[in-house]
Amino acid sequence: QVQLVQSGAEVKKPGASVKVSCKAAGYTFTGHNIHWMRQAPGQGLEWMGRINPNTGGTNYAQKFQGRVTVTRDTSINTVYMELSRLRSDDTAVYYCARVGISAAGTFDPWGQGTLVTVSS
Amino acid sequence: DIQMTQSPSSLSASVGDRVTITCRASQSISSYLNWYQQKPGKAPKLLIYAASSLQSGVPSRFSGSGSGTDFTLTISSLQPEDIATYYCQQSYSTGDTFGPGTKVDIK
């Protein structure tokens, strides 16, 4: 079945970078955009950016421009999200999600989430 | 960017009650509005797309309506397994944005 499997939890110090992976299975990897969202503890969902796995083209939320980089490796059906210059308020669960087939702009399915903790 | 608001921010209802959640966009988004359910510790799950279409596998007690700027999610008969936070999401423009969420629990 269609699924996205993310890498495990990370603990980072302020100023460091983190790279989270999202491995796709069960569908044609290059056929659907993948998006990244995050959710701080007790907070709502925040869109970060997206990648077209076919072309490698990306779009990022203005808030994260210059700090986030989304890449892909088509040989292993995996997308990566790297966030640099980490701050304590970057502590959150990071999700990848594929664009759904029901309608453009939906997110379905989602990865299981990766907790990134930023602490000195 | 398009701003999304939801009301109420939380609600308590009894099993079997009809529950309605409202989502409003800061400008017209036609029917480019989706609803997600998120249970504690889990990833969000798509419930409703294009304002009123039920995602495959979602119980029929869930329904959506609206267009333009005002939308509603209705649970016709609340069940214990519906305890969750519900988010609306506009897919009209890049920078897809979510509402702040509505937490639903059992009275």
CSV table of C-alpha atoms in Angstrom, one decimal:
chain,number,residue,atom,x,y,z
A,1,GLN,CA,0.0,0.0,0.0
A,2,VAL,CA,1.0,3.6,-0.4
A,3,GLN,CA,3.1,4.7,2.6
A,4,LEU,CA,5.7,7.2,3.7
A,5,VAL,CA,8.2,6.2,6.3
A,6,GLN,CA,10.2,8.8,8.1
A,7,SER,CA,13.5,8.7,9.9
A,8,GLY,CA,13.8,8.6,13.7
A,9,ALA,CA,13.8,11.2,16.4
A,10,GLU,CA,16.6,13.7,16.6
A,11,VAL,CA,18.1,15.8,19.3
A,12,LYS,CA,20.1,18.8,18.2
A,13,LYS,CA,21.9,21.8,19.7
A,14,PRO,CA,20.9,25.4,18.8
A,15,GLY,CA,22.7,26.5,15.6
A,16,ALA,CA,23.1,22.9,14.3
A,17,SER,CA,21.2,21.4,11.3
A,18,VAL,CA,18.9,18.5,11.0
A,19,LYS,CA,18.1,16.3,8.0
A,20,VAL,CA,14.9,14.2,8.1
A,21,SER,CA,14.2,11.6,5.5
A,22,CYS,CA,10.9,10.4,4.0
A,23,LYS,CA,10.9,7.1,2.1
A,24,ALA,CA,8.0,6.4,-0.3
A,25,ALA,CA,6.6,3.0,-1.2
A,26,GLY,CA,3.6,1.6,-3.0
A,27,TYR,CA,3.4,4.1,-5.9
A,28,THR,CA,5.4,5.8,-8.7
A,29,PHE,CA,7.7,8.1,-6.7
A,30,THR,CA,8.1,10.7,-9.4
A,31,GLY,CA,4.4,11.0,-10.0
A,32,HIS,CA,3.3,13.1,-7.0
A,33,ASN,CA,4.7,16.1,-5.1
A,34,ILE,CA,5.7,15.7,-1.5
A,35,HIS,CA,5.2,18.4,1.1
A,36,TRP,CA,6.7,19.0,4.5
A,37,MET,CA,4.7,20.3,7.5
A,38,ARG,CA,5.6,20.7,11.1
A,39,GLN,CA,3.7,20.8,14.4
A,40,ALA,CA,5.2,22.4,17.6
A,41,PRO,CA,4.1,20.8,20.9
A,42,GLY,CA,0.4,21.6,21.5
A,43,GLN,CA,0.2,23.7,18.4
A,44,GLY,CA,-1.3,23.5,14.9
A,45,LEU,CA,0.1,22.5,11.6
A,46,GLU,CA,2.5,24.7,9.6
A,47,TRP,CA,3.4,24.2,5.9
A,48,MET,CA,7.1,24.4,5.2
A,49,GLY,CA,7.6,23.5,1.5
A,50,ARG,CA,7.3,21.0,-1.2
A,51,ILE,CA,9.2,19.2,-3.9
A,52,ASN,CA,8.4,17.8,-7.3
A,53,PRO,CA,10.3,14.4,-7.2
A,54,ASN,CA,10.3,14.3,-11.0
A,55,THR,CA,12.0,17.6,-11.6
A,56,GLY,CA,13.5,18.4,-8.2
A,57,GLY,CA,11.7,21.7,-8.3
A,58,THR,CA,10.9,23.2,-4.9
A,59,ASN,CA,8.8,25.9,-3.2
A,60,TYR,CA,9.3,27.0,0.4
A,61,ALA,CA,7.2,29.1,2.8
A,62,GLN,CA,8.6,32.5,3.1
A,63,LYS,CA,9.2,32.0,6.8
A,64,PHE,CA,11.7,29.2,6.1
A,65,GLN,CA,13.4,30.7,3.0
A,66,GLY,CA,17.2,30.4,3.4
A,67,ARG,CA,17.0,27.9,6.2
A,68,VAL,CA,15.2,24.9,4.7
A,69,THR,CA,16.3,22.7,1.8
A,70,VAL,CA,14.2,19.9,0.4
A,71,THR,CA,15.9,17.3,-1.9
A,72,ARG,CA,15.2,13.9,-3.3
A,73,ASP,CA,17.0,10.7,-4.4
A,74,THR,CA,15.0,9.0,-7.0
A,75,SER,CA,17.2,5.9,-6.9
A,76,ILE,CA,15.8,5.1,-3.4
A,77,ASN,CA,12.4,6.9,-3.5
A,78,THR,CA,13.4,9.2,-0.7
A,79,VAL,CA,12.8,12.9,0.0
A,80,TYR,CA,14.9,14.8,2.5
A,81,MET,CA,14.2,18.0,4.5
A,82,GLU,CA,17.1,19.8,6.0
A,83,LEU,CA,16.6,22.7,8.4
A,84,SER,CA,19.7,24.8,9.4
A,85,ARG,CA,20.5,27.3,12.1
A,86,LEU,CA,18.2,25.5,14.5
A,87,ARG,CA,16.6,27.4,17.4
A,88,SER,CA,14.6,26.2,20.4
A,89,ASP,CA,11.3,27.1,18.7
A,90,ASP,CA,12.1,24.7,15.9
A,91,THR,CA,11.3,21.9,18.4
A,92,ALA,CA,8.4,20.1,16.7
A,93,VAL,CA,7.2,17.0,15.0
A,94,TYR,CA,8.0,17.2,11.3
A,95,TYR,CA,5.7,15.4,8.8
A,96,CYS,CA,6.1,14.6,5.1
A,97,ALA,CA,2.9,14.1,3.1
A,98,ARG,CA,2.2,13.1,-0.5
A,99,VAL,CA,-0.3,15.1,-2.6
A,100,GLY,CA,-3.5,13.0,-2.6
A,101,ILE,CA,-5.1,11.5,-5.7
A,102,SER,CA,-8.6,12.5,-4.7
A,103,ALA,CA,-8.0,16.1,-5.4
A,104,ALA,CA,-5.0,18.4,-6.1
A,105,GLY,CA,-3.8,20.1,-3.0
A,106,THR,CA,-4.8,17.4,-0.6
A,107,PHE,CA,-2.3,15.6,1.6
A,108,ASP,CA,-2.7,11.9,1.7
A,109,PRO,CA,-1.0,9.9,3.0
A,110,TRP,CA,1.2,11.4,5.7
A,111,GLY,CA,4.4,10.0,7.2
A,112,GLN,CA,4.4,9.0,10.8
A,113,GLY,CA,6.2,12.1,11.9
A,114,THR,CA,9.7,12.8,13.2
A,115,LEU,CA,10.3,14.6,16.5
A,116,VAL,CA,13.1,17.1,16.4
A,117,THR,CA,14.2,18.5,19.7
A,118,VAL,CA,16.4,21.5,19.8
A,119,SER,CA,18.0,21.9,23.2
A,120,SER,CA,21.4,23.0,24.6
B,1,ASP,CA,-1.2,34.7,2.1
B,2,ILE,CA,-4.7,33.4,2.7
B,3,GLN,CA,-5.6,33.2,6.4
B,4,MET,CA,-7.8,30.5,7.8
B,5,THR,CA,-9.8,30.7,11.0
B,6,GLN,CA,-11.8,28.1,12.8
B,7,SER,CA,-14.5,28.1,15.5
B,8,PRO,CA,-14.9,27.1,18.1
B,9,SER,CA,-11.4,26.3,19.2
B,10,SER,CA,-12.7,23.5,21.3
B,11,LEU,CA,-16.0,21.8,22.1
B,12,SER,CA,-17.4,19.1,24.3
B,13,ALA,CA,-20.4,17.1,23.2
B,14,SER,CA,-22.2,13.9,24.2
B,15,VAL,CA,-22.1,10.6,22.2
B,16,GLY,CA,-24.8,10.8,19.6
B,17,ASP,CA,-24.8,14.6,19.4
B,18,ARG,CA,-24.6,16.5,16.1
B,19,VAL,CA,-21.3,18.5,16.0
B,20,THR,CA,-20.6,21.4,13.6
B,21,ILE,CA,-17.2,23.1,13.1
B,22,THR,CA,-16.8,26.3,11.1
B,23,CYS,CA,-13.8,27.4,8.9
B,24,ARG,CA,-13.5,30.8,7.3
B,25,ALA,CA,-11.0,32.0,4.7
B,26,SER,CA,-9.7,35.6,4.5
B,27,GLN,CA,-10.6,35.6,0.8
B,28,SER,CA,-12.6,33.4,-1.6
B,29,ILE,CA,-11.1,30.0,-2.2
B,30,SER,CA,-14.0,28.6,-4.2
B,31,SER,CA,-14.3,24.9,-3.0
B,32,TYR,CA,-10.5,24.4,-2.5
B,33,LEU,CA,-11.1,23.4,1.2
B,34,ASN,CA,-10.1,20.2,2.8
B,35,TRP,CA,-10.6,18.8,6.3
B,36,TYR,CA,-8.3,16.6,8.4
B,37,GLN,CA,-8.7,14.6,11.6
B,38,GLN,CA,-5.7,14.3,14.0
B,39,LYS,CA,-5.8,12.0,16.9
B,40,PRO,CA,-3.3,12.4,19.8
B,41,GLY,CA,0.2,11.3,18.8
B,42,LYS,CA,-0.8,10.5,15.2
B,43,ALA,CA,-0.4,12.1,11.8
B,44,PRO,CA,-3.4,13.9,10.3
B,45,LYS,CA,-5.8,12.0,8.2
B,46,LEU,CA,-7.8,13.4,5.2
B,47,LEU,CA,-11.5,13.3,5.8
B,48,ILE,CA,-13.1,15.7,3.3
B,49,TYR,CA,-11.8,17.2,0.1
B,50,ALA,CA,-13.1,19.9,-2.2
B,51,ALA,CA,-15.3,21.2,0.6
B,52,SER,CA,-17.9,18.4,0.4
B,53,SER,CA,-16.4,15.1,-1.0
B,54,LEU,CA,-15.9,12.3,1.5
B,55,GLN,CA,-12.5,10.6,1.3
B,56,SER,CA,-12.7,6.9,0.7
B,57,GLY,CA,-13.1,4.9,3.9
B,58,VAL,CA,-14.3,7.8,6.0
B,59,PRO,CA,-17.6,7.1,7.8
B,60,SER,CA,-20.7,8.7,6.3
B,61,ARG,CA,-21.5,10.6,9.6
B,62,PHE,CA,-18.8,13.1,8.5
B,63,SER,CA,-19.9,15.7,5.9
B,64,GLY,CA,-18.7,19.0,4.6
B,65,SER,CA,-20.3,22.0,3.0
B,66,GLY,CA,-19.6,25.6,1.9
B,67,SER,CA,-17.9,27.6,-0.8
B,68,GLY,CA,-16.2,30.9,-1.2
B,69,THR,CA,-15.1,31.9,2.3
B,70,ASP,CA,-17.3,29.9,4.7
B,71,PHE,CA,-17.2,26.2,5.3
B,72,THR,CA,-18.5,23.7,7.8
B,73,LEU,CA,-17.6,20.2,8.9
B,74,THR,CA,-20.5,18.2,10.5
B,75,ILE,CA,-20.4,15.0,12.5
B,76,SER,CA,-24.0,13.8,12.4
B,77,SER,CA,-23.7,11.5,15.5
B,78,LEU,CA,-20.6,11.9,17.6
B,79,GLN,CA,-18.8,8.6,18.4
B,80,PRO,CA,-16.1,8.0,21.0
B,81,GLU,CA,-13.6,7.4,18.3
B,82,ASP,CA,-14.2,10.8,16.9
B,83,ILE,CA,-12.2,12.4,19.7
B,84,ALA,CA,-9.6,14.4,17.9
B,85,THR,CA,-8.5,17.8,16.6
B,86,TYR,CA,-9.9,18.8,13.3
B,87,TYR,CA,-8.1,21.1,10.9
B,88,CYS,CA,-9.3,22.9,7.7
B,89,GLN,CA,-6.8,23.5,4.9
B,90,GLN,CA,-7.0,25.7,1.9
B,91,SER,CA,-5.5,24.4,-1.4
B,92,TYR,CA,-6.4,27.4,-3.5
B,93,SER,CA,-2.9,29.0,-3.5
B,94,THR,CA,0.7,28.0,-2.9
B,95,GLY,CA,1.7,28.2,0.7
B,96,ASP,CA,-1.1,25.9,1.6
B,97,THR,CA,-2.3,26.9,5.0
B,98,PHE,CA,-4.2,25.3,7.8
B,99,GLY,CA,-6.7,26.6,10.2
B,100,PRO,CA,-5.7,26.6,13.9
B,101,GLY,CA,-7.7,23.5,14.7
B,102,THR,CA,-10.8,22.6,16.7
B,103,LYS,CA,-10.4,20.1,19.5
B,104,VAL,CA,-13.4,17.8,20.0
B,105,ASP,CA,-14.0,15.7,23.2
B,106,ILE,CA,-16.7,13.8,24.9
B,107,LYS,CA,-18.8,15.5,27.6
